[in-house]
Amino acid sequence: MSAACTGAFAAESAPSTGLGQAWPNAPDVSASPHWHVYAFQRAGIRYIQVNDLNGNVRAAFATSGEDFLSLPIGLDASRLATPQDPLPPPASGAGEIVYHDGAVQVLVAPQTDGTVQLRAAPGTCNDPIECSSHLN
């Protein structure tokens, strides 16, 4: 990942600690009342963590520019799709955008088996499912 920091990231003052915690000492920046989203920043890298309403960490990723890196954190870490680590589209439908800051957007799609599929995509993407899926 490049260490370059986009203007949207540089203008914000996100906390640099708390990643992986159920209730980090960071503001909840979720766009949804159904999820908690926390943003952290350190050394020009932005970290986004999605928790459920009970505080369970579902997944987290790091991003810089349009580069994304899935982190091995959370119950659904293996079900986090990024443009660099794509997954097939979710089985249960489109899902809900839970975070968008102009540079990054996150979509969460609950699955019928109780798991969650998450999609992280650049903020310029019009369809997070398409931007983080294997396209044939």
mmCIF file of N, CA and C in Angstrom, residues 36-128:
data_model
loop_
_atom_site.group_PDB
_atom_site.id
_atom_site.type_symbol
_atom_site.label_atom_id
_atom_site.label_comp_id
_atom_site.label_asym_id
_atom_site.label_seq_id
_atom_site.Cartn_x
_atom_site.Cartn_y
_atom_site.Cartn_z
ATOM 1 N N HIS A 36 -22.178 -0.319 13.831
ATOM 2 C CA HIS A 36 -21.217 0.659 14.347
ATOM 3 C C HIS A 36 -20.000 0.608 13.432
ATOM 4 N N VAL A 37 -19.518 1.767 13.021
ATOM 5 C CA VAL A 37 -18.322 1.851 12.185
ATOM 6 C C VAL A 37 -17.361 2.813 12.865
ATOM 7 N N TYR A 38 -16.105 2.387 12.957
ATOM 8 C CA TYR A 38 -15.066 3.196 13.593
ATOM 9 C C TYR A 38 -13.922 3.380 12.611
ATOM 10 N N ALA A 39 -13.393 4.610 12.545
ATOM 11 C CA ALA A 39 -12.287 4.925 11.649
ATOM 12 C C ALA A 39 -11.076 5.334 12.479
ATOM 13 N N PHE A 40 -9.927 4.803 12.099
ATOM 14 C CA PHE A 40 -8.666 5.097 12.767
ATOM 15 C C PHE A 40 -7.667 5.511 11.702
ATOM 16 N N GLN A 41 -6.655 6.247 12.099
ATOM 17 C CA GLN A 41 -5.626 6.650 11.143
ATOM 18 C C GLN A 41 -4.278 6.636 11.837
ATOM 19 N N ARG A 42 -3.291 6.106 11.118
ATOM 20 C CA ARG A 42 -1.923 6.094 11.630
ATOM 21 C C ARG A 42 -0.969 6.042 10.449
ATOM 22 N N ALA A 43 0.012 6.911 10.440
ATOM 23 C CA ALA A 43 1.061 6.958 9.410
ATOM 24 C C ALA A 43 0.477 7.023 7.994
ATOM 25 N N GLY A 44 -0.595 7.789 7.816
ATOM 26 C CA GLY A 44 -1.186 7.967 6.498
ATOM 27 C C GLY A 44 -2.060 6.827 6.028
ATOM 28 N N ILE A 45 -2.249 5.814 6.865
ATOM 29 C CA ILE A 45 -3.107 4.674 6.532
ATOM 30 C C ILE A 45 -4.400 4.817 7.316
ATOM 31 N N ARG A 46 -5.509 4.613 6.651
ATOM 32 C CA ARG A 46 -6.836 4.682 7.270
ATOM 33 C C ARG A 46 -7.299 3.257 7.557
ATOM 34 N N TYR A 47 -7.816 3.025 8.764
ATOM 35 C CA TYR A 47 -8.331 1.725 9.174
ATOM 36 C C TYR A 47 -9.812 1.876 9.473
ATOM 37 N N ILE A 48 -10.634 1.017 8.898
ATOM 38 C CA ILE A 48 -12.076 1.061 9.104
ATOM 39 C C ILE A 48 -12.494 -0.270 9.722
ATOM 40 N N GLN A 49 -13.263 -0.193 10.811
ATOM 41 C CA GLN A 49 -13.747 -1.382 11.511
ATOM 42 C C GLN A 49 -15.263 -1.332 11.584
ATOM 43 N N VAL A 50 -15.916 -2.456 11.298
ATOM 44 C CA VAL A 50 -17.374 -2.562 11.373
ATOM 45 C C VAL A 50 -17.730 -3.518 12.508
ATOM 46 N N ASN A 51 -18.563 -3.032 13.432
ATOM 47 C CA ASN A 51 -19.067 -3.830 14.549
ATOM 48 C C ASN A 51 -20.574 -3.954 14.425
ATOM 49 N N ASP A 52 -21.129 -5.035 14.971
ATOM 50 C CA ASP A 52 -22.585 -5.137 15.029
ATOM 51 C C ASP A 52 -23.093 -4.361 16.241
ATOM 52 N N LEU A 53 -24.386 -4.344 16.450
ATOM 53 C CA LEU A 53 -24.964 -3.555 17.539
ATOM 54 C C LEU A 53 -24.590 -4.073 18.921
ATOM 55 N N ASN A 54 -24.137 -5.328 19.019
ATOM 56 C CA ASN A 54 -23.705 -5.892 20.295
ATOM 57 C C ASN A 54 -22.226 -5.643 20.565
ATOM 58 N N GLY A 55 -21.542 -4.945 19.663
ATOM 59 C CA GLY A 55 -20.129 -4.654 19.842
ATOM 60 C C GLY A 55 -19.206 -5.708 19.278
ATOM 61 N N ASN A 56 -19.748 -6.753 18.657
ATOM 62 C CA ASN A 56 -18.899 -7.776 18.039
ATOM 63 C C ASN A 56 -18.215 -7.202 16.807
ATOM 64 N N VAL A 57 -16.906 -7.325 16.756
ATOM 65 C CA VAL A 57 -16.168 -6.879 15.578
ATOM 66 C C VAL A 57 -16.482 -7.845 14.450
ATOM 67 N N ARG A 58 -16.977 -7.325 13.343
ATOM 68 C CA ARG A 58 -17.325 -8.172 12.197
ATOM 69 C C ARG A 58 -16.182 -8.233 11.191
ATOM 70 N N ALA A 59 -15.530 -7.105 10.899
ATOM 71 C CA ALA A 59 -14.395 -7.075 9.962
ATOM 72 C C ALA A 59 -13.731 -5.709 10.021
ATOM 73 N N ALA A 60 -12.501 -5.647 9.489
ATOM 74 C CA ALA A 60 -11.761 -4.391 9.419
ATOM 75 C C ALA A 60 -10.818 -4.444 8.228
ATOM 76 N N PHE A 61 -10.466 -3.271 7.734
ATOM 77 C CA PHE A 61 -9.533 -3.184 6.616
ATOM 78 C C PHE A 61 -8.740 -1.901 6.724
ATOM 79 N N ALA A 62 -7.633 -1.874 5.993
ATOM 80 C CA ALA A 62 -6.793 -0.686 5.897
ATOM 81 C C ALA A 62 -6.888 -0.159 4.478
ATOM 82 N N THR A 63 -6.752 1.143 4.323
ATOM 83 C CA THR A 63 -6.810 1.732 2.989
ATOM 84 C C THR A 63 -5.928 2.970 2.913
ATOM 85 N N SER A 64 -5.364 3.153 1.751
ATOM 86 C CA SER A 64 -4.603 4.346 1.430
ATOM 87 C C SER A 64 -4.812 4.585 -0.058
ATOM 88 N N GLY A 65 -5.376 5.725 -0.391
ATOM 89 C CA GLY A 65 -5.714 5.966 -1.790
ATOM 90 C C GLY A 65 -6.773 4.969 -2.219
ATOM 91 N N GLU A 66 -6.520 4.259 -3.322
ATOM 92 C CA GLU A 66 -7.464 3.235 -3.772
ATOM 93 C C GLU A 66 -6.959 1.825 -3.478
ATOM 94 N N ASP A 67 -5.963 1.713 -2.604
ATOM 95 C CA ASP A 67 -5.449 0.416 -2.179
ATOM 96 C C ASP A 67 -6.151 -0.006 -0.895
ATOM 97 N N PHE A 68 -6.571 -1.273 -0.848
ATOM 98 C CA PHE A 68 -7.273 -1.821 0.315
ATOM 99 C C PHE A 68 -6.562 -3.079 0.770
ATOM 100 N N LEU A 69 -6.575 -3.319 2.078
ATOM 101 C CA LEU A 69 -5.984 -4.518 2.648
ATOM 102 C C LEU A 69 -6.921 -5.051 3.727
ATOM 103 N N SER A 70 -7.452 -6.251 3.515
ATOM 104 C CA SER A 70 -8.304 -6.894 4.520
ATOM 105 C C SER A 70 -7.447 -7.254 5.714
ATOM 106 N N LEU A 71 -7.960 -7.019 6.918
ATOM 107 C CA LEU A 71 -7.246 -7.369 8.142
ATOM 108 C C LEU A 71 -7.856 -8.627 8.756
ATOM 109 N N PRO A 72 -7.057 -9.439 9.422
ATOM 110 C CA PRO A 72 -7.571 -10.670 10.029
ATOM 111 C C PRO A 72 -8.229 -10.393 11.385
ATOM 112 N N ILE A 73 -9.232 -9.532 11.361
ATOM 113 C CA ILE A 73 -9.921 -9.109 12.576
ATOM 114 C C ILE A 73 -11.419 -9.286 12.358
ATOM 115 N N GLY A 74 -12.099 -9.935 13.291
ATOM 116 C CA GLY A 74 -13.551 -9.987 13.274
ATOM 117 C C GLY A 74 -14.145 -11.305 12.844
ATOM 118 N N LEU A 75 -15.410 -11.475 13.226
ATOM 119 C CA LEU A 75 -16.147 -12.703 12.949
ATOM 120 C C LEU A 75 -16.302 -12.985 11.458
ATOM 121 N N ASP A 76 -16.359 -11.937 10.656
ATOM 122 C CA ASP A 76 -16.582 -12.092 9.218
ATOM 123 C C ASP A 76 -15.376 -11.649 8.397
ATOM 124 N N ALA A 77 -14.183 -11.720 8.979
ATOM 125 C CA ALA A 77 -12.972 -11.270 8.288
ATOM 126 C C ALA A 77 -12.781 -11.978 6.950
ATOM 127 N N SER A 78 -13.149 -13.250 6.879
ATOM 128 C CA SER A 78 -12.979 -13.994 5.624
ATOM 129 C C SER A 78 -14.048 -13.649 4.593
ATOM 130 N N ARG A 79 -15.032 -12.856 4.989
ATOM 131 C CA ARG A 79 -16.118 -12.463 4.083
ATOM 132 C C ARG A 79 -16.074 -10.958 3.784
ATOM 133 N N LEU A 80 -14.864 -10.391 3.832
ATOM 134 C CA LEU A 80 -14.656 -8.991 3.481
ATOM 135 C C LEU A 80 -14.056 -8.933 2.085
ATOM 136 N N ALA A 81 -14.752 -8.290 1.171
ATOM 137 C CA ALA A 81 -14.283 -8.150 -0.203
ATOM 138 C C ALA A 81 -13.753 -6.745 -0.421
ATOM 139 N N THR A 82 -12.645 -6.664 -1.151
ATOM 140 C CA THR A 82 -12.069 -5.383 -1.558
ATOM 141 C C THR A 82 -11.720 -5.490 -3.040
ATOM 142 N N PRO A 83 -11.411 -4.388 -3.699
ATOM 143 C CA PRO A 83 -10.997 -4.496 -5.095
ATOM 144 C C PRO A 83 -9.745 -5.376 -5.266
ATOM 145 N N GLN A 84 -8.841 -5.383 -4.263
ATOM 146 C CA GLN A 84 -7.634 -6.194 -4.348
ATOM 147 C C GLN A 84 -7.873 -7.638 -3.898
ATOM 148 N N ASP A 85 -8.936 -7.894 -3.159
ATOM 149 C CA ASP A 85 -9.255 -9.226 -2.634
ATOM 150 C C ASP A 85 -10.746 -9.473 -2.839
ATOM 151 N N PRO A 86 -11.175 -9.661 -4.109
ATOM 152 C CA PRO A 86 -12.601 -9.735 -4.417
ATOM 153 C C PRO A 86 -13.247 -11.049 -3.986
ATOM 154 N N LEU A 87 -14.552 -11.014 -3.838
ATOM 155 C CA LEU A 87 -15.393 -12.178 -3.560
ATOM 156 C C LEU A 87 -16.585 -12.145 -4.499
ATOM 157 N N PRO A 88 -17.227 -13.298 -4.740
ATOM 158 C CA PRO A 88 -18.463 -13.280 -5.537
ATOM 159 C C PRO A 88 -19.521 -12.414 -4.851
ATOM 160 N N PRO A 89 -20.500 -11.926 -5.602
ATOM 161 C CA PRO A 89 -21.558 -11.100 -5.003
ATOM 162 C C PRO A 89 -22.271 -11.838 -3.872
ATOM 163 N N PRO A 90 -22.802 -11.083 -2.891
ATOM 164 C CA PRO A 90 -23.508 -11.715 -1.775
ATOM 165 C C PRO A 90 -24.757 -12.447 -2.245
ATOM 166 N N ALA A 91 -25.067 -13.559 -1.571
ATOM 167 C CA ALA A 91 -26.219 -14.379 -1.939
ATOM 168 C C ALA A 91 -27.543 -13.744 -1.545
ATOM 169 N N SER A 92 -27.519 -12.902 -0.524
ATOM 170 C CA SER A 92 -28.787 -12.409 0.017
ATOM 171 C C SER A 92 -29.179 -11.019 -0.466
ATOM 172 N N GLY A 93 -28.603 -10.535 -1.509
ATOM 173 C CA GLY A 93 -29.011 -9.233 -2.014
ATOM 174 C C GLY A 93 -27.951 -8.176 -1.827
ATOM 175 N N ALA A 94 -28.344 -6.947 -2.107
ATOM 176 C CA ALA A 94 -27.402 -5.848 -2.190
ATOM 177 C C ALA A 94 -26.812 -5.420 -0.855
ATOM 178 N N GLY A 95 -27.577 -5.362 0.199
ATOM 179 C CA GLY A 95 -27.065 -4.897 1.473
ATOM 180 C C GLY A 95 -27.288 -3.416 1.675
ATOM 181 N N GLU A 96 -26.513 -2.851 2.591
ATOM 182 C CA GLU A 96 -26.709 -1.466 3.028
ATOM 183 C C GLU A 96 -25.358 -0.770 3.130
ATOM 184 N N ILE A 97 -25.268 0.449 2.601
ATOM 185 C CA ILE A 97 -24.062 1.254 2.760
ATOM 186 C C ILE A 97 -24.028 1.715 4.224
ATOM 187 N N VAL A 98 -22.964 1.334 4.941
ATOM 188 C CA VAL A 98 -22.859 1.694 6.356
ATOM 189 C C VAL A 98 -21.822 2.780 6.601
ATOM 190 N N TYR A 99 -21.000 3.064 5.583
ATOM 191 C CA TYR A 99 -19.980 4.101 5.736
ATOM 192 C C TYR A 99 -19.621 4.643 4.367
ATOM 193 N N HIS A 100 -19.455 5.970 4.304
ATOM 194 C CA HIS A 100 -19.019 6.625 3.073
ATOM 195 C C HIS A 100 -18.400 7.948 3.469
ATOM 196 N N ASP A 101 -17.150 8.162 3.082
ATOM 197 C CA ASP A 101 -16.494 9.430 3.425
ATOM 198 C C ASP A 101 -15.958 10.173 2.206
ATOM 199 N N GLY A 102 -16.390 9.782 1.027
ATOM 200 C CA GLY A 102 -15.907 10.412 -0.189
ATOM 201 C C GLY A 102 -14.729 9.663 -0.792
ATOM 202 N N ALA A 103 -13.899 9.030 0.040
ATOM 203 C CA ALA A 103 -12.762 8.258 -0.453
ATOM 204 C C ALA A 103 -12.990 6.753 -0.307
ATOM 205 N N VAL A 104 -13.848 6.370 0.637
ATOM 206 C CA VAL A 104 -14.106 4.956 0.940
ATOM 207 C C VAL A 104 -15.588 4.771 1.183
ATOM 208 N N GLN A 105 -16.105 3.632 0.736
ATOM 209 C CA GLN A 105 -17.466 3.267 1.109
ATOM 210 C C GLN A 105 -17.486 1.801 1.515
ATOM 211 N N VAL A 106 -18.378 1.480 2.467
ATOM 212 C CA VAL A 106 -18.495 0.118 2.981
ATOM 213 C C VAL A 106 -19.948 -0.307 2.914
ATOM 214 N N LEU A 107 -20.172 -1.472 2.337
ATOM 215 C CA LEU A 107 -21.497 -2.058 2.227
ATOM 216 C C LEU A 107 -21.518 -3.327 3.067
ATOM 217 N N VAL A 108 -22.611 -3.550 3.825
ATOM 218 C CA VAL A 108 -22.783 -4.762 4.626
ATOM 219 C C VAL A 108 -24.025 -5.488 4.129
ATOM 220 N N ALA A 109 -23.876 -6.794 3.870
ATOM 221 C CA ALA A 109 -24.990 -7.620 3.400
ATOM 222 C C ALA A 109 -25.142 -8.824 4.327
ATOM 223 N N PRO A 110 -26.121 -8.791 5.256
ATOM 224 C CA PRO A 110 -26.370 -9.963 6.107
ATOM 225 C C PRO A 110 -26.773 -11.158 5.250
ATOM 226 N N GLN A 111 -26.249 -12.332 5.599
ATOM 227 C CA GLN A 111 -26.530 -13.557 4.859
ATOM 228 C C GLN A 111 -27.560 -14.394 5.627
ATOM 229 N N THR A 112 -28.188 -15.313 4.945
ATOM 230 C CA THR A 112 -29.238 -16.126 5.555
ATOM 231 C C THR A 112 -28.713 -17.044 6.655
ATOM 232 N N ASP A 113 -27.406 -17.336 6.657
ATOM 233 C CA ASP A 113 -26.840 -18.216 7.685
ATOM 234 C C ASP A 113 -26.358 -17.455 8.921
ATOM 235 N N GLY A 114 -26.643 -16.156 9.008
ATOM 236 C CA GLY A 114 -26.257 -15.357 10.164
ATOM 237 C C GLY A 114 -24.909 -14.671 10.016
ATOM 238 N N THR A 115 -24.154 -14.992 8.980
ATOM 239 C CA THR A 115 -22.893 -14.308 8.737
ATOM 240 C C THR A 115 -23.173 -12.991 8.012
ATOM 241 N N VAL A 116 -22.125 -12.242 7.794
ATOM 242 C CA VAL A 116 -22.230 -10.964 7.108
ATOM 243 C C VAL A 116 -21.165 -10.915 6.030
ATOM 244 N N GLN A 117 -21.529 -10.449 4.862
ATOM 245 C CA GLN A 117 -20.544 -10.190 3.815
ATOM 246 C C GLN A 117 -20.362 -8.678 3.745
ATOM 247 N N LEU A 118 -19.114 -8.238 3.763
ATOM 248 C CA LEU A 118 -18.793 -6.819 3.714
ATOM 249 C C LEU A 118 -18.059 -6.503 2.429
ATOM 250 N N ARG A 119 -18.277 -5.312 1.922
ATOM 251 C CA ARG A 119 -17.647 -4.846 0.690
ATOM 252 C C ARG A 119 -17.026 -3.484 0.948
ATOM 253 N N ALA A 120 -15.749 -3.353 0.686
ATOM 254 C CA ALA A 120 -15.056 -2.073 0.784
ATOM 255 C C ALA A 120 -14.651 -1.658 -0.620
ATOM 256 N N ALA A 121 -14.917 -0.415 -0.963
ATOM 257 C CA ALA A 121 -14.636 0.067 -2.317
ATOM 258 C C ALA A 121 -14.248 1.545 -2.255
ATOM 259 N N PRO A 122 -13.569 2.018 -3.290
ATOM 260 C CA PRO A 122 -13.274 3.456 -3.344
ATOM 261 C C PRO A 122 -14.563 4.269 -3.350
ATOM 262 N N GLY A 123 -14.502 5.454 -2.810
ATOM 263 C CA GLY A 123 -15.672 6.320 -2.764
ATOM 264 C C GLY A 123 -16.174 6.721 -4.133
ATOM 265 N N THR A 124 -15.345 6.588 -5.145
ATOM 266 C CA THR A 124 -15.734 6.942 -6.510
ATOM 267 C C THR A 124 -16.502 5.820 -7.204
ATOM 268 N N CYS A 125 -16.565 4.647 -6.580
ATOM 269 C CA CYS A 125 -17.259 3.498 -7.160
ATOM 270 C C CYS A 125 -18.770 3.714 -7.068
ATOM 271 N N ASN A 126 -19.489 3.405 -8.127
ATOM 272 C CA ASN A 126 -20.947 3.548 -8.114
ATOM 273 C C ASN A 126 -21.664 2.314 -7.582
ATOM 274 N N ASP A 127 -20.989 1.167 -7.544
ATOM 275 C CA ASP A 127 -21.596 -0.076 -7.086
ATOM 276 C C ASP A 127 -20.555 -0.892 -6.319
ATOM 277 N N PRO A 128 -20.565 -0.853 -4.962
ATOM 278 C CA PRO A 128 -19.556 -1.570 -4.183
ATOM 279 C C PRO A 128 -19.537 -3.072 -4.451
#
